[in-house]
C-alpha cells in the first residue's frame, strides 16, 4: 500500500490494475470464502453472466437464503469478483480516505452509468469476520434493521454493522419514501 494514499481504495485500485487476468477476486482483510468451491463457483457464475461488470458474494445469512441471482446496485466490499475490462472503463474506487465504506457504491454507480450489471450470487458465500464495534445511538446493529426491512419488501443498497444505506432516485415516488420512513418508525 502507498503510505501517502491511505484507505482501501488505493489497494483495490492497484490490485485490479496490476492483475493479469480478466476476473479479479477482491476480499477485505477480515473476509474469506466460506465454501471450498468458491472459485469454481466464480467461474460458473462468470460464464452464466458474461457481461456482468462484477459478481458480488453473499456475506450475510439473509443473502444466502435468496433463491436466485440478483441484479444489485453495488458489489459487496468484503467479497466480490470484478471484471478488469469493466473496471478499466471507470475512474476506479473513489480516491478519498473519507469514503471508507462507500467505495463500492461509487464504483457500482459508475458501472451502472456505463450500462453495467452487478450480479449477486447467493451461493458465492464469504465470511466477513469483523470485530464487533461499539454502537452509537440505537442499541441495534444495522443488519437487524436491514433484515427487518427485507422481510417487508425493502432492500437496502449496503449495510454493515453500524450503518445502512439507501439510494433513492428521482424516479421513486413520495409514497415509496413514506413507506420506508413508516417501516423504520415502526421498527424503532
PDB file of C-alpha atoms in Angstrom:
ATOM      1  CA  UNK A   1       0.000   0.000   0.000  1.00  0.00           C
ATOM      2  CA  UNK A   2       1.071   3.553  -0.635  1.00  0.00           C
ATOM      3  CA  UNK A   3       1.519   5.346   2.704  1.00  0.00           C
ATOM      4  CA  UNK A   4       0.658   8.652   1.025  1.00  0.00           C
ATOM      5  CA  UNK A   5      -2.715   7.372  -0.187  1.00  0.00           C
ATOM      6  CA  UNK A   6      -4.398   5.644   2.766  1.00  0.00           C
ATOM      7  CA  UNK A   7      -7.623   3.728   2.647  1.00  0.00           C
ATOM      8  CA  UNK A   8      -8.825   0.552   0.962  1.00  0.00           C
ATOM      9  CA  UNK A   9      -9.472   2.305  -2.362  1.00  0.00           C
ATOM     10  CA  UNK A  10      -5.755   2.621  -3.106  1.00  0.00           C
ATOM     11  CA  UNK A  11      -5.001  -1.057  -2.554  1.00  0.00           C
ATOM     12  CA  UNK A  12      -8.040  -2.146  -4.568  1.00  0.00           C
ATOM     13  CA  UNK A  13      -7.263   0.177  -7.468  1.00  0.00           C
ATOM     14  CA  UNK A  14      -3.655  -1.059  -7.556  1.00  0.00           C
ATOM     15  CA  UNK A  15      -4.719  -4.724  -7.244  1.00  0.00           C
ATOM     16  CA  UNK A  16      -7.079  -4.578 -10.195  1.00  0.00           C
ATOM     17  CA  UNK A  17      -4.802  -2.513 -12.414  1.00  0.00           C
ATOM     18  CA  UNK A  18      -1.878  -4.901 -11.777  1.00  0.00           C
ATOM     19  CA  UNK A  19      -3.942  -8.062 -12.351  1.00  0.00           C
ATOM     20  CA  UNK A  20      -3.091 -10.138 -15.393  1.00  0.00           C
ATOM     21  CA  UNK A  21      -6.486 -11.884 -15.577  1.00  0.00           C
ATOM     22  CA  UNK A  22      -9.953 -10.632 -16.501  1.00  0.00           C
ATOM     23  CA  UNK A  23     -11.603 -11.838 -13.280  1.00  0.00           C
ATOM     24  CA  UNK A  24     -10.114 -10.313 -10.123  1.00  0.00           C
ATOM     25  CA  UNK A  25     -11.226 -11.571  -6.703  1.00  0.00           C
ATOM     26  CA  UNK A  26     -11.282  -8.917  -4.006  1.00  0.00           C
ATOM     27  CA  UNK A  27     -11.675  -9.515  -0.251  1.00  0.00           C
ATOM     28  CA  UNK A  28     -11.460  -7.309   2.809  1.00  0.00           C
ATOM     29  CA  UNK A  29      -8.633  -8.152   5.183  1.00  0.00           C
ATOM     30  CA  UNK A  30     -11.191  -9.712   7.536  1.00  0.00           C
ATOM     31  CA  UNK A  31     -13.096 -11.691   4.884  1.00  0.00           C
ATOM     32  CA  UNK A  32     -12.598 -15.073   3.272  1.00  0.00           C
ATOM     33  CA  UNK A  33     -14.514 -17.563   1.090  1.00  0.00           C
ATOM     34  CA  UNK A  34     -16.922 -19.666   3.138  1.00  0.00           C
ATOM     35  CA  UNK A  35     -17.341 -22.578   0.749  1.00  0.00           C
ATOM     36  CA  UNK A  36     -14.380 -24.647  -0.544  1.00  0.00           C
ATOM     37  CA  UNK A  37     -15.600 -24.464  -4.155  1.00  0.00           C
ATOM     38  CA  UNK A  38     -15.773 -20.642  -4.105  1.00  0.00           C
ATOM     39  CA  UNK A  39     -13.504 -20.091  -7.103  1.00  0.00           C
ATOM     40  CA  UNK A  40     -15.145 -22.857  -9.153  1.00  0.00           C
ATOM     41  CA  UNK A  41     -18.477 -21.153  -8.426  1.00  0.00           C
ATOM     42  CA  UNK A  42     -16.961 -17.820  -9.549  1.00  0.00           C
ATOM     43  CA  UNK A  43     -16.087 -19.369 -12.929  1.00  0.00           C
ATOM     44  CA  UNK A  44     -19.591 -20.873 -13.298  1.00  0.00           C
ATOM     45  CA  UNK A  45     -21.321 -17.601 -12.422  1.00  0.00           C
ATOM     46  CA  UNK A  46     -18.999 -15.558 -14.652  1.00  0.00           C
ATOM     47  CA  UNK A  47     -19.782 -17.892 -17.565  1.00  0.00           C
ATOM     48  CA  UNK A  48     -23.520 -17.586 -16.883  1.00  0.00           C
ATOM     49  CA  UNK A  49     -23.307 -13.749 -16.798  1.00  0.00           C
ATOM     50  CA  UNK A  50     -20.517 -12.916 -19.275  1.00  0.00           C
ATOM     51  CA  UNK A  51     -21.417  -9.229 -19.498  1.00  0.00           C
ATOM     52  CA  UNK A  52     -21.623  -8.578 -15.740  1.00  0.00           C
ATOM     53  CA  UNK A  53     -19.237  -5.880 -14.519  1.00  0.00           C
ATOM     54  CA  UNK A  54     -18.883  -7.629 -11.155  1.00  0.00           C
ATOM     55  CA  UNK A  55     -20.075 -10.651  -9.223  1.00  0.00           C
ATOM     56  CA  UNK A  56     -20.942  -9.970  -5.614  1.00  0.00           C
ATOM     57  CA  UNK A  57     -20.620 -12.536  -2.877  1.00  0.00           C
ATOM     58  CA  UNK A  58     -23.279 -13.073  -0.225  1.00  0.00           C
ATOM     59  CA  UNK A  59     -21.814 -12.238   3.170  1.00  0.00           C
ATOM     60  CA  UNK A  60     -24.903 -12.382   5.378  1.00  0.00           C
ATOM     61  CA  UNK A  61     -27.185 -15.267   6.188  1.00  0.00           C
ATOM     62  CA  UNK A  62     -30.183 -13.318   4.898  1.00  0.00           C
ATOM     63  CA  UNK A  63     -28.440 -13.076   1.493  1.00  0.00           C
ATOM     64  CA  UNK A  64     -27.747 -16.833   1.492  1.00  0.00           C
ATOM     65  CA  UNK A  65     -31.498 -17.504   1.697  1.00  0.00           C
ATOM     66  CA  UNK A  66     -32.237 -15.621  -1.531  1.00  0.00           C
ATOM     67  CA  UNK A  67     -33.331 -18.307  -4.011  1.00  0.00           C
ATOM     68  CA  UNK A  68     -31.666 -16.962  -7.149  1.00  0.00           C
ATOM     69  CA  UNK A  69     -29.228 -14.471  -8.609  1.00  0.00           C
ATOM     70  CA  UNK A  70     -29.992 -10.778  -8.058  1.00  0.00           C
ATOM     71  CA  UNK A  71     -29.056  -7.692 -10.041  1.00  0.00           C
ATOM     72  CA  UNK A  72     -27.850  -5.247  -7.370  1.00  0.00           C
ATOM     73  CA  UNK A  73     -26.584  -1.671  -7.312  1.00  0.00           C
ATOM     74  CA  UNK A  74     -23.179  -2.117  -5.678  1.00  0.00           C
ATOM     75  CA  UNK A  75     -20.894  -5.069  -5.008  1.00  0.00           C
ATOM     76  CA  UNK A  76     -20.105  -6.351  -1.541  1.00  0.00           C
ATOM     77  CA  UNK A  77     -16.885  -4.812  -0.303  1.00  0.00           C
ATOM     78  CA  UNK A  78     -15.950  -7.836   1.754  1.00  0.00           C
ATOM     79  CA  UNK A  79     -16.003 -10.156  -1.252  1.00  0.00           C
ATOM     80  CA  UNK A  80     -16.565  -9.618  -4.939  1.00  0.00           C
ATOM     81  CA  UNK A  81     -15.112 -10.517  -8.302  1.00  0.00           C
ATOM     82  CA  UNK A  82     -14.503  -7.646 -10.685  1.00  0.00           C
ATOM     83  CA  UNK A  83     -14.105  -7.848 -14.446  1.00  0.00           C
ATOM     84  CA  UNK A  84     -10.947  -5.918 -15.162  1.00  0.00           C
ATOM     85  CA  UNK A  85     -12.230  -4.718 -18.558  1.00  0.00           C
ATOM     86  CA  UNK A  86     -15.246  -3.087 -16.843  1.00  0.00           C
ATOM     87  CA  UNK A  87     -13.117  -1.613 -14.072  1.00  0.00           C
ATOM     88  CA  UNK A  88     -10.776  -0.001 -16.601  1.00  0.00           C
ATOM     89  CA  UNK A  89     -13.737   1.923 -18.045  1.00  0.00           C
ATOM     90  CA  UNK A  90     -14.247   3.735 -14.696  1.00  0.00           C
ATOM     91  CA  UNK A  91     -12.270   6.168 -12.541  1.00  0.00           C
ATOM     92  CA  UNK A  92     -11.807   3.250 -10.138  1.00  0.00           C
ATOM     93  CA  UNK A  93     -12.660   3.313  -6.465  1.00  0.00           C
ATOM     94  CA  UNK A  94     -13.171   6.844  -5.163  1.00  0.00           C
ATOM     95  CA  UNK A  95      -9.740   8.171  -4.077  1.00  0.00           C
ATOM     96  CA  UNK A  96     -10.711   9.652  -0.736  1.00  0.00           C
ATOM     97  CA  UNK A  97      -9.898   8.136   2.636  1.00  0.00           C
ATOM     98  CA  UNK A  98     -13.114   9.686   3.958  1.00  0.00           C
ATOM     99  CA  UNK A  99     -15.064   7.498   1.504  1.00  0.00           C
ATOM    100  CA  UNK A 100     -14.284   4.420   3.608  1.00  0.00           C
ATOM    101  CA  UNK A 101     -17.230   2.036   3.372  1.00  0.00           C
ATOM    102  CA  UNK A 102     -18.627   3.874   0.345  1.00  0.00           C
ATOM    103  CA  UNK A 103     -16.107   2.994  -2.374  1.00  0.00           C
ATOM    104  CA  UNK A 104     -18.181   0.059  -3.635  1.00  0.00           C
ATOM    105  CA  UNK A 105     -21.217   2.311  -4.009  1.00  0.00           C
ATOM    106  CA  UNK A 106     -19.211   4.799  -6.071  1.00  0.00           C
ATOM    107  CA  UNK A 107     -17.735   2.247  -8.476  1.00  0.00           C
ATOM    108  CA  UNK A 108     -21.088   0.440  -8.682  1.00  0.00           C
ATOM    109  CA  UNK A 109     -22.789   3.649  -9.772  1.00  0.00           C
ATOM    110  CA  UNK A 110     -20.053   4.206 -12.362  1.00  0.00           C
ATOM    111  CA  UNK A 111     -20.698   0.718 -13.810  1.00  0.00           C
ATOM    112  CA  UNK A 112     -24.443   1.316 -13.928  1.00  0.00           C
ATOM    113  CA  UNK A 113     -23.911   4.663 -15.678  1.00  0.00           C
ATOM    114  CA  UNK A 114     -21.962   2.743 -18.337  1.00  0.00           C
ATOM    115  CA  UNK A 115     -24.718   0.132 -18.710  1.00  0.00           C
ATOM    116  CA  UNK A 116     -23.059  -2.451 -16.465  1.00  0.00           C
ATOM    117  CA  UNK A 117     -24.754  -5.007 -14.259  1.00  0.00           C
ATOM    118  CA  UNK A 118     -23.651  -6.321 -10.873  1.00  0.00           C
ATOM    119  CA  UNK A 119     -24.854  -9.823 -10.056  1.00  0.00           C
ATOM    120  CA  UNK A 120     -25.110 -11.188  -6.526  1.00  0.00           C
ATOM    121  CA  UNK A 121     -24.844 -14.957  -6.273  1.00  0.00           C
ATOM    122  CA  UNK A 122     -26.384 -16.338  -3.035  1.00  0.00           C
ATOM    123  CA  UNK A 123     -24.203 -19.435  -3.315  1.00  0.00           C
ATOM    124  CA  UNK A 124     -20.993 -17.401  -3.651  1.00  0.00           C
ATOM    125  CA  UNK A 125     -20.502 -17.045   0.085  1.00  0.00           C
ATOM    126  CA  UNK A 126     -17.990 -15.023   2.054  1.00  0.00           C
ATOM    127  CA  UNK A 127     -17.474 -14.851   5.802  1.00  0.00           C
ATOM    128  CA  UNK A 128     -16.932 -11.294   6.982  1.00  0.00           C
ATOM    129  CA  UNK A 129     -15.198 -11.817  10.312  1.00  0.00           C
ATOM    130  CA  UNK A 130     -15.096  -8.239  11.564  1.00  0.00           C
ATOM    131  CA  UNK A 131     -14.891  -7.356  15.246  1.00  0.00           C
ATOM    132  CA  UNK A 132     -17.968  -6.000  16.938  1.00  0.00           C
ATOM    133  CA  UNK A 133     -17.645  -2.234  17.285  1.00  0.00           C
ATOM    134  CA  UNK A 134     -19.345  -0.144  19.933  1.00  0.00           C
ATOM    135  CA  UNK A 135     -22.795   1.051  18.935  1.00  0.00           C
ATOM    136  CA  UNK A 136     -23.606   4.729  18.603  1.00  0.00           C
ATOM    137  CA  UNK A 137     -27.214   5.797  19.015  1.00  0.00           C
ATOM    138  CA  UNK A 138     -29.509   2.789  18.700  1.00  0.00           C
ATOM    139  CA  UNK A 139     -28.504  -0.350  20.535  1.00  0.00           C
ATOM    140  CA  UNK A 140     -29.485  -2.437  17.499  1.00  0.00           C
ATOM    141  CA  UNK A 141     -26.991  -3.422  14.775  1.00  0.00           C
ATOM    142  CA  UNK A 142     -27.925  -2.059  11.351  1.00  0.00           C
ATOM    143  CA  UNK A 143     -28.004  -5.602   9.949  1.00  0.00           C
ATOM    144  CA  UNK A 144     -31.050  -6.373  12.109  1.00  0.00           C
ATOM    145  CA  UNK A 145     -32.849  -3.314  10.727  1.00  0.00           C
ATOM    146  CA  UNK A 146     -31.804  -4.370   7.208  1.00  0.00           C
ATOM    147  CA  UNK A 147     -33.230  -7.875   7.709  1.00  0.00           C
ATOM    148  CA  UNK A 148     -36.493  -6.399   9.053  1.00  0.00           C
ATOM    149  CA  UNK A 149     -36.777  -4.118   6.014  1.00  0.00           C
ATOM    150  CA  UNK A 150     -36.005  -7.012   3.606  1.00  0.00           C
ATOM    151  CA  UNK A 151     -38.802  -9.015   5.210  1.00  0.00           C
ATOM    152  CA  UNK A 152     -41.088  -6.055   4.443  1.00  0.00           C
ATOM    153  CA  UNK A 153     -40.059  -5.731   0.800  1.00  0.00           C
ATOM    154  CA  UNK A 154     -37.356  -3.039   1.052  1.00  0.00           C
ATOM    155  CA  UNK A 155     -33.771  -3.988   0.217  1.00  0.00           C
ATOM    156  CA  UNK A 156     -31.014  -1.620   1.415  1.00  0.00           C
ATOM    157  CA  UNK A 157     -28.192  -0.964  -1.038  1.00  0.00           C
ATOM    158  CA  UNK A 158     -25.437  -1.514   1.509  1.00  0.00           C
ATOM    159  CA  UNK A 159     -25.322  -2.464   5.139  1.00  0.00           C
ATOM    160  CA  UNK A 160     -22.647  -3.196   7.698  1.00  0.00           C
ATOM    161  CA  UNK A 161     -22.723  -3.458  11.458  1.00  0.00           C
ATOM    162  CA  UNK A 162     -23.342   0.209  12.236  1.00  0.00           C
ATOM    163  CA  UNK A 163     -24.636   1.810   9.043  1.00  0.00           C
ATOM    164  CA  UNK A 164     -27.245   1.293   6.396  1.00  0.00           C
ATOM    165  CA  UNK A 165     -27.515   2.993   3.003  1.00  0.00           C
ATOM    166  CA  UNK A 166     -30.498   3.575   0.738  1.00  0.00           C
ATOM    167  CA  UNK A 167     -30.177   5.009  -2.748  1.00  0.00           C
ATOM    168  CA  UNK A 168     -33.293   6.958  -3.623  1.00  0.00           C
ATOM    169  CA  UNK A 169     -33.654   8.010  -7.220  1.00  0.00           C
ATOM    170  CA  UNK A 170     -35.787  10.823  -8.616  1.00  0.00           C
ATOM    171  CA  UNK A 171     -37.977   8.141 -10.194  1.00  0.00           C
ATOM    172  CA  UNK A 172     -39.068   6.963  -6.741  1.00  0.00           C
ATOM    173  CA  UNK A 173     -42.399   8.384  -5.753  1.00  0.00           C
ATOM    174  CA  UNK A 174     -43.244  10.006  -2.435  1.00  0.00           C
ATOM    175  CA  UNK A 175     -45.377   7.025  -1.393  1.00  0.00           C
ATOM    176  CA  UNK A 176     -42.364   4.673  -1.508  1.00  0.00           C
ATOM    177  CA  UNK A 177     -40.308   7.078   0.596  1.00  0.00           C
ATOM    178  CA  UNK A 178     -43.129   7.463   3.106  1.00  0.00           C
ATOM    179  CA  UNK A 179     -43.414   3.666   3.278  1.00  0.00           C
ATOM    180  CA  UNK A 180     -39.683   3.407   4.089  1.00  0.00           C
ATOM    181  CA  UNK A 181     -39.924   6.062   6.815  1.00  0.00           C
ATOM    182  CA  UNK A 182     -43.031   4.395   8.290  1.00  0.00           C
ATOM    183  CA  UNK A 183     -41.303   0.997   8.431  1.00  0.00           C
ATOM    184  CA  UNK A 184     -38.252   2.467  10.165  1.00  0.00           C
ATOM    185  CA  UNK A 185     -40.511   4.275  12.655  1.00  0.00           C
ATOM    186  CA  UNK A 186     -42.422   1.048  13.332  1.00  0.00           C
ATOM    187  CA  UNK A 187     -39.134  -0.821  13.823  1.00  0.00           C
ATOM    188  CA  UNK A 188     -37.915   1.825  16.252  1.00  0.00           C
TER     189      UNK A 188
END
